[in-house]
XYZ file of N, CA and C in Angstrom:
516
model
N -3.612 0.215 -34.342
C -4.525 0.249 -33.780
C -4.752 -0.868 -32.687
N -4.596 -0.708 -31.601
C -4.468 -1.548 -30.319
C -5.516 -2.444 -30.198
N -5.469 -3.724 -30.068
C -6.624 -4.874 -29.775
C -6.812 -4.839 -28.575
N -8.619 -4.127 -28.164
C -8.285 -4.105 -26.860
C -9.607 -5.311 -26.371
N -9.742 -6.295 -27.354
C -10.741 -7.490 -27.230
C -9.893 -8.866 -26.829
N -8.458 -8.880 -26.265
C -7.651 -9.515 -26.017
C -8.133 -9.651 -24.655
N -8.253 -11.094 -24.065
C -8.752 -11.493 -22.373
C -7.511 -10.952 -21.747
N -7.906 -10.248 -21.033
C -6.577 -10.133 -19.629
C -5.994 -11.877 -19.180
N -4.783 -11.250 -18.851
C -4.397 -12.459 -18.258
C -4.036 -12.336 -16.843
N -3.995 -13.473 -16.012
C -3.480 -13.670 -14.695
C -2.232 -13.103 -14.283
N -2.308 -12.253 -13.558
C -1.212 -11.463 -13.159
C 0.154 -12.402 -12.555
N 1.621 -12.267 -13.053
C 2.367 -13.285 -12.883
C 2.799 -12.738 -11.459
N 3.741 -13.573 -10.800
C 4.171 -13.661 -9.514
C 5.534 -12.208 -9.528
N 5.801 -11.951 -10.847
C 6.780 -10.645 -10.841
C 5.829 -9.591 -10.597
N 4.628 -9.532 -11.432
C 3.678 -8.580 -11.244
C 3.394 -8.211 -9.855
N 2.951 -9.159 -9.105
C 2.661 -9.299 -7.431
C 3.543 -8.410 -7.019
N 4.681 -9.145 -7.108
C 6.039 -8.542 -6.350
C 6.313 -7.241 -6.566
N 6.287 -6.789 -7.952
C 6.572 -5.509 -8.532
C 5.366 -4.272 -7.730
N 4.392 -4.477 -7.887
C 3.409 -3.857 -7.295
C 3.302 -3.652 -5.479
N 3.673 -4.976 -5.138
C 3.600 -4.820 -3.952
C 4.753 -4.255 -3.103
N 6.244 -4.134 -3.866
C 7.035 -3.624 -3.513
C 6.784 -1.750 -3.883
N 6.345 -1.580 -4.688
C 6.499 -0.329 -5.106
C 5.188 0.739 -4.334
N 4.373 -0.089 -3.896
C 3.335 0.742 -2.802
C 3.252 0.457 -1.721
N 4.315 -0.791 -1.527
C 4.775 -0.862 0.114
C 6.156 -0.054 0.285
N 6.378 0.405 -0.850
C 7.968 1.214 -0.600
C 7.069 2.732 0.095
N 6.440 3.034 -0.885
C 5.720 4.478 -1.114
C 5.008 4.494 0.653
N 4.308 3.501 0.786
C 3.623 3.728 2.142
C 4.367 3.186 3.241
N 5.699 2.842 3.166
C 6.678 2.681 4.176
C 7.062 3.932 4.556
N 7.231 4.917 3.482
C 8.068 6.046 3.674
C 6.970 7.327 4.121
N 5.408 7.097 3.637
C 4.566 7.977 4.340
C 3.977 7.467 5.901
N 4.576 6.262 5.924
C 3.961 5.647 7.660
C 4.943 6.187 8.462
N 6.565 6.134 7.986
C 7.702 6.673 8.773
C 7.111 8.200 9.184
N 6.888 9.139 8.024
C 7.204 10.165 8.219
C 5.923 10.575 9.160
N 4.452 9.885 8.928
C 3.161 9.967 9.505
C 3.459 9.497 11.208
N 4.428 8.301 11.536
C 4.874 8.011 12.915
C 5.942 9.418 13.696
N 6.448 9.823 12.692
C 7.528 10.668 13.105
C 6.473 12.077 13.768
N 5.711 12.281 12.895
C 4.539 13.420 13.202
C 4.225 13.010 14.544
N 3.309 12.070 14.472
C 2.454 11.651 15.536
C 3.228 11.544 16.893
N 4.568 11.430 16.862
C 5.168 11.047 17.763
C 5.793 12.471 18.527
N 6.098 13.433 17.643
C 5.923 14.812 18.158
C 5.019 15.470 18.565
N 3.442 14.908 18.140
C 2.480 15.664 18.863
C 2.094 15.069 19.955
N 2.677 13.701 20.071
C 1.896 13.089 21.226
C 2.873 12.801 22.201
N 4.055 12.386 21.791
C 5.055 11.940 22.597
C 6.591 12.923 22.757
N 6.305 13.463 22.110
C 7.744 14.857 22.313
C 8.740 14.678 21.292
N 8.331 13.654 20.190
C 9.371 13.315 19.378
C 10.523 12.351 19.757
N 9.704 11.375 20.400
C 10.718 10.036 20.608
C 11.005 9.436 19.548
N 10.090 9.225 18.530
C 10.495 8.583 17.242
C 11.092 9.301 16.038
N 12.311 9.347 16.024
C 12.858 10.270 15.076
C 14.286 9.681 14.811
N 13.589 8.283 14.271
C 15.146 7.542 13.602
C 16.020 8.532 12.493
N 17.444 7.882 12.456
C 18.184 8.541 11.406
C 17.797 7.973 10.169
N 18.018 8.745 8.874
C 17.869 8.238 7.618
C 18.546 6.658 7.363
N 19.591 6.455 7.937
C 20.388 5.080 7.867
C 19.370 3.952 8.415
N 18.821 4.209 9.683
C 18.090 3.271 10.393
C 16.931 3.118 9.401
N 16.072 4.362 8.704
C 15.109 3.955 8.264
C 15.371 3.091 6.960
N 16.688 3.297 6.573
C 16.999 2.282 5.213
C 17.182 1.028 5.429
N 17.973 0.734 6.733
C 18.060 -0.693 7.290
C 16.686 -1.326 7.805
N 15.860 -0.634 8.370
C 14.417 -1.013 8.994
C 13.635 -1.784 7.493
N 13.556 -0.724 6.507
C 13.071 -0.824 5.229
C 13.602 -2.331 4.465
N 14.946 -2.417 4.524
C 15.217 -3.799 4.086
C 14.447 -5.289 4.785
N 14.253 -4.921 6.297
C 13.542 -6.010 6.840
C 11.793 -5.834 6.331
N 11.719 -4.761 6.529
C 10.136 -4.498 6.085
C 9.828 -5.328 4.216
N 10.817 -5.158 3.441
C 10.908 -5.652 2.397
C 10.716 -6.923 1.965
N 11.449 -7.313 3.238
C 11.413 -9.110 3.205
C 10.151 -9.517 3.463
N 9.815 -8.508 4.442
C 7.999 -9.013 4.798
C 7.105 -8.380 3.860
N 7.160 -7.628 3.254
C 6.576 -7.090 1.886
C 6.407 -8.273 0.990
N 7.440 -9.170 0.423
C 7.510 -10.170 -0.526
C 6.896 -11.167 0.213
N 7.141 -11.555 1.659
C 6.008 -12.485 2.187
C 4.934 -12.585 1.746
N 4.387 -11.212 2.221
C 2.760 -11.070 2.111
C 2.426 -11.161 0.522
N 3.449 -10.581 -0.168
C 2.689 -10.385 -1.765
C 2.741 -12.372 -2.313
N 3.368 -12.782 -1.680
C 3.736 -14.526 -2.214
C 2.870 -15.162 -1.422
N 2.242 -14.996 -0.005
C 1.223 -15.426 0.554
C -0.290 -14.815 0.099
N -0.536 -13.730 -0.138
C -1.489 -13.051 -0.780
C -1.773 -13.606 -2.497
N -0.390 -14.037 -3.138
C -0.937 -14.435 -4.417
C -1.139 -15.725 -4.244
N -0.497 -16.691 -3.721
C -1.196 -17.873 -3.405
C -2.384 -18.225 -3.003
N -2.764 -17.418 -1.945
C -4.289 -17.400 -1.360
C -5.407 -17.155 -2.750
N -5.018 -15.871 -3.331
C -5.792 -15.702 -4.325
C -5.796 -16.436 -5.678
N -4.939 -17.271 -5.581
C -4.974 -18.464 -6.746
C -5.753 -19.664 -6.262
N -5.662 -20.040 -5.116
C -6.438 -20.874 -4.576
C -8.168 -20.875 -4.122
N -8.315 -19.314 -3.863
C -9.582 -18.804 -3.818
C -10.203 -18.652 -5.250
N -9.513 -18.055 -5.979
C -10.198 -17.647 -7.173
C -9.046 -18.139 -8.344
N -9.158 -19.833 -8.626
C -8.307 -20.133 -9.467
C -8.832 -19.440 -11.067
N -7.669 -19.196 -11.792
C -7.563 -18.228 -13.081
C -7.872 -16.540 -12.867
N -8.057 -16.367 -11.855
C -8.228 -14.874 -11.339
C -9.464 -13.890 -11.799
N -10.517 -15.109 -11.835
C -11.878 -14.517 -12.695
C -12.386 -13.454 -12.171
N -12.261 -13.349 -10.719
C -12.983 -12.253 -10.428
C -12.322 -10.604 -10.494
N -10.718 -10.943 -10.147
C -9.986 -9.838 -10.949
C -10.089 -9.609 -11.992
N -9.968 -10.543 -13.010
C -10.542 -9.993 -14.408
C -11.319 -9.499 -14.660
N -12.890 -9.742 -14.196
C -13.694 -9.058 -14.262
C -13.673 -7.713 -13.882
N -13.245 -7.353 -12.885
C -12.788 -5.987 -11.775
C -12.222 -5.117 -13.298
N -11.189 -5.810 -13.598
C -10.148 -5.032 -14.661
C -11.145 -4.862 -15.663
N -12.110 -5.547 -16.433
C -13.286 -5.453 -17.600
C -13.915 -4.278 -17.057
N -14.417 -4.417 -15.851
C -15.319 -3.164 -15.614
C -14.912 -1.663 -15.290
N -13.563 -2.017 -14.668
C -12.705 -0.207 -15.048
C -12.678 -0.229 -16.251
N -12.027 -0.714 -17.195
C -11.765 -0.297 -18.431
C -13.365 -0.134 -19.435
N -14.100 -0.967 -18.859
C -15.634 -0.416 -19.330
C -16.164 0.621 -18.785
N -15.810 1.665 -18.014
C -16.253 2.671 -17.267
C -17.031 2.504 -16.118
N -16.920 1.221 -15.567
C -18.078 0.985 -14.433
C -17.268 0.773 -13.289
N -15.894 1.669 -12.939
C -15.175 1.623 -11.537
C -15.679 2.762 -11.319
N -15.294 2.798 -9.647
C -15.271 4.051 -9.176
C -14.921 5.266 -10.058
N -15.646 6.293 -10.065
C -15.419 7.833 -10.799
C -14.055 8.568 -10.453
N -13.849 8.542 -9.381
C -12.692 9.487 -8.790
C -11.929 8.322 -7.798
N -12.174 7.575 -7.217
C -10.972 6.710 -6.484
C -10.975 5.448 -7.499
N -10.018 4.647 -7.236
C -9.783 3.301 -7.697
C -10.533 2.264 -6.991
N -10.443 2.475 -5.564
C -10.810 1.928 -4.701
C -10.947 2.636 -3.322
N -12.010 3.437 -2.967
C -12.002 4.470 -1.670
C -11.921 3.506 -0.409
N -12.531 2.546 -0.411
C -12.057 1.667 1.077
C -10.942 1.090 0.973
N -10.417 0.407 -0.106
C -9.105 0.070 -0.074
C -8.142 1.233 -0.113
N -8.651 2.456 -0.491
C -7.364 3.360 0.097
C -7.174 3.875 1.487
N -8.409 3.850 1.909
C -8.659 3.816 3.157
C -7.812 2.651 4.222
N -8.150 1.585 4.163
C -7.593 0.391 4.400
C -6.061 0.382 4.191
N -5.409 0.732 3.059
C -4.049 0.590 2.789
C -3.152 1.481 3.463
N -4.020 2.788 3.511
C -3.210 4.216 4.949
C -3.184 3.576 5.970
N -4.224 3.010 6.557
C -4.542 2.732 7.824
C -3.180 1.523 8.357
N -3.439 0.666 7.572
C -3.049 -0.852 8.165
C -1.434 -0.807 7.473
N -1.084 -0.037 6.442
C 0.466 0.025 6.162
C 1.031 0.953 7.438
N 0.400 1.582 8.133
C 1.122 2.489 9.320
C 1.508 1.220 10.060
N 0.541 0.635 10.435
C 0.378 -0.480 11.530
C 1.478 -1.773 11.368
N 1.660 -2.134 9.912
C 2.858 -2.813 9.690
C 3.888 -2.158 9.768
N 4.330 -1.142 9.538
C 5.458 -0.239 9.560
C 5.811 -0.357 10.927
N 4.988 0.105 11.762
C 5.425 0.064 13.252
C 5.457 -1.303 14.060
N 4.914 -2.177 13.303
C 5.443 -3.707 13.917
C 6.660 -3.903 13.385
N 6.968 -3.730 12.361
C 8.578 -3.715 11.562
C 9.334 -2.956 12.549
N 9.241 -1.565 12.811
C 9.854 -0.810 14.055
C 10.032 -1.644 15.041
N 9.015 -2.114 15.555
C 9.028 -2.837 16.981
C 9.635 -4.005 16.804
N 9.611 -4.552 15.951
C 10.498 -6.141 15.856
C 11.914 -5.702 16.071
N 12.065 -4.683 15.113
C 13.469 -4.697 14.971
C 14.090 -3.506 16.074
N 13.545 -3.499 17.115
C 13.870 -2.247 18.474
C 15.131 -2.797 19.060
N 15.437 -4.141 18.933
C 16.721 -4.336 19.568
C 18.138 -3.675 18.636
N 17.642 -3.606 17.299
C 18.848 -3.383 16.440
C 18.788 -1.705 16.259
N 17.670 -1.131 16.619
C 17.463 0.123 15.883
C 16.337 0.675 17.181
N 16.833 1.248 17.976
C 15.938 1.527 19.143
C 15.064 2.733 19.172
N 14.898 3.157 18.019
C 13.840 4.502 17.523
C 12.411 3.701 17.701
N 12.171 2.231 17.323
C 11.191 1.574 17.462
C 10.629 1.282 18.593
N 11.245 1.397 19.842
C 10.408 1.183 20.898
C 9.978 2.176 21.657
N 10.459 3.623 20.864
C 9.519 4.665 21.573
C 7.930 4.911 20.586
N 7.335 3.609 20.059
C 6.220 3.750 19.440
C 5.202 3.297 20.580
N 3.968 4.354 20.781
C 3.356 3.982 21.825
C 1.950 3.650 20.960
N 0.971 2.870 21.400
C -0.420 2.598 20.978
C -0.686 3.923 20.267
N -0.623 4.755 21.054
C -1.507 6.164 20.658
C -0.778 6.983 19.210
N 0.491 6.782 19.620
C 1.347 7.295 18.498
C 0.725 6.410 16.930
N 1.015 5.071 17.025
C 0.724 4.297 15.957
C -0.875 4.320 15.084
N -1.566 4.757 16.480
C -3.242 4.696 15.917
C -3.465 6.250 15.136
N -2.432 7.368 15.917
C -2.995 8.426 15.099
C -2.219 8.669 14.107
N -0.924 8.208 13.909
C -0.021 7.929 12.507
C -1.040 7.276 11.570
N -1.791 6.425 11.728
C -2.767 5.363 11.202
C -3.283 6.218 10.533
N -4.053 7.101 11.203
C -5.479 7.956 10.830
C -4.769 9.171 9.540
N -3.855 9.662 10.041
C -2.812 10.395 9.664
C -2.743 10.127 7.973
N -2.196 8.804 7.789
C -1.962 7.980 6.676
C -3.053 7.601 5.718
N -3.900 7.760 6.153
C -5.336 6.998 5.528
C -5.117 8.752 4.159
N -4.902 9.753 4.966
C -4.592 10.824 3.592
C -3.591 10.284 2.494
N -2.677 9.587 3.001
C -1.506 8.922 1.728
C -2.380 8.138 0.907
N -3.278 7.287 1.845
C -3.669 6.210 0.866
C -4.719 6.783 0.005
N -5.416 7.647 0.372
C -6.456 8.860 -0.631
C -5.720 9.270 -1.785
N -4.741 9.907 -1.236
C -3.715 10.719 -2.253
C -3.416 9.555 -3.331
N -3.047 8.401 -3.206
C -2.178 7.328 -3.691
C -3.640 7.166 -5.204
N -4.774 6.604 -4.230
C -5.877 6.544 -5.432
C -6.380 7.486 -6.223
N -6.386 8.808 -5.712
C -6.528 9.943 -6.850
C -5.322 9.987 -7.594
N -4.378 9.835 -7.479
C -3.099 9.629 -8.139
C -3.233 8.509 -9.495
N -3.547 7.265 -9.165
C -3.829 6.487 -9.913
C -5.071 6.499 -10.820
N -6.237 7.359 -10.243
C -7.425 7.411 -10.774
C -7.091 8.516 -12.060
N -6.135 9.449 -11.860
C -5.952 10.639 -12.521
C -5.248 9.968 -13.518
N -4.027 9.323 -13.522
C -3.658 8.412 -14.505
C -4.381 7.829 -15.373
N -5.325 6.944 -14.747
C -6.536 6.296 -15.699
C -7.488 7.215 -16.471
N -7.629 8.020 -15.871
C -8.434 9.225 -16.516
C -7.719 9.698 -17.414
N -6.527 10.395 -17.356
C -5.554 11.058 -18.484
C -5.185 9.885 -19.683
N -5.073 8.706 -19.095
C -4.534 7.550 -20.510
C -5.872 7.055 -20.937
N -7.126 7.537 -20.569
C -8.378 6.776 -21.162
C -8.795 5.555 -20.676
N -8.088 5.019 -19.509
C -8.895 3.835 -18.923
C -10.052 4.142 -18.080
N -11.018 3.402 -18.707
C -12.090 3.535 -17.889
C -13.489 4.167 -18.734
N -12.821 4.732 -19.833
C -13.723 5.387 -20.537
C -14.727 4.427 -21.622
N -15.957 4.718 -21.509
C -17.059 3.850 -22.121
C -16.899 4.109 -23.799
N -16.524 3.217 -24.048
C -16.436 3.258 -25.656
C -17.572 3.949 -26.274
């Protein structure tokens, strides 16, 4: 029988990096797809990078993701030593007091939207090496960002489904 009364621990840097790279990779892929789709609808398909370019720009994007993860982890530790608020949130979810369908509705919307902007900024910054990034207009980026909200909601539903099926969040 599992001991469920053990106190949650503060997430390690490896966990911060793994989660950031996992979701950053998922949202990079959905963002590139949505940028391509929005470009086809608004600009006649000007943003249509090759698979090789997508992978090369992802390499730069991954460096940005790692930097963000380390900065966020450091800021979180400075603002909440011991990660007490995060531990309380985990305990609330495990106790069945989290959102019932989404892991975080507002977080899902923000994640889908802002990851597209981050992806577009990475492409724009690398447009000297990969010219597809120079084809991104503000209207294409914003339309793609709104489309990618669906990916954020889908990811949250998926995690919620995993929690539901695994029994996390059921009241004892």
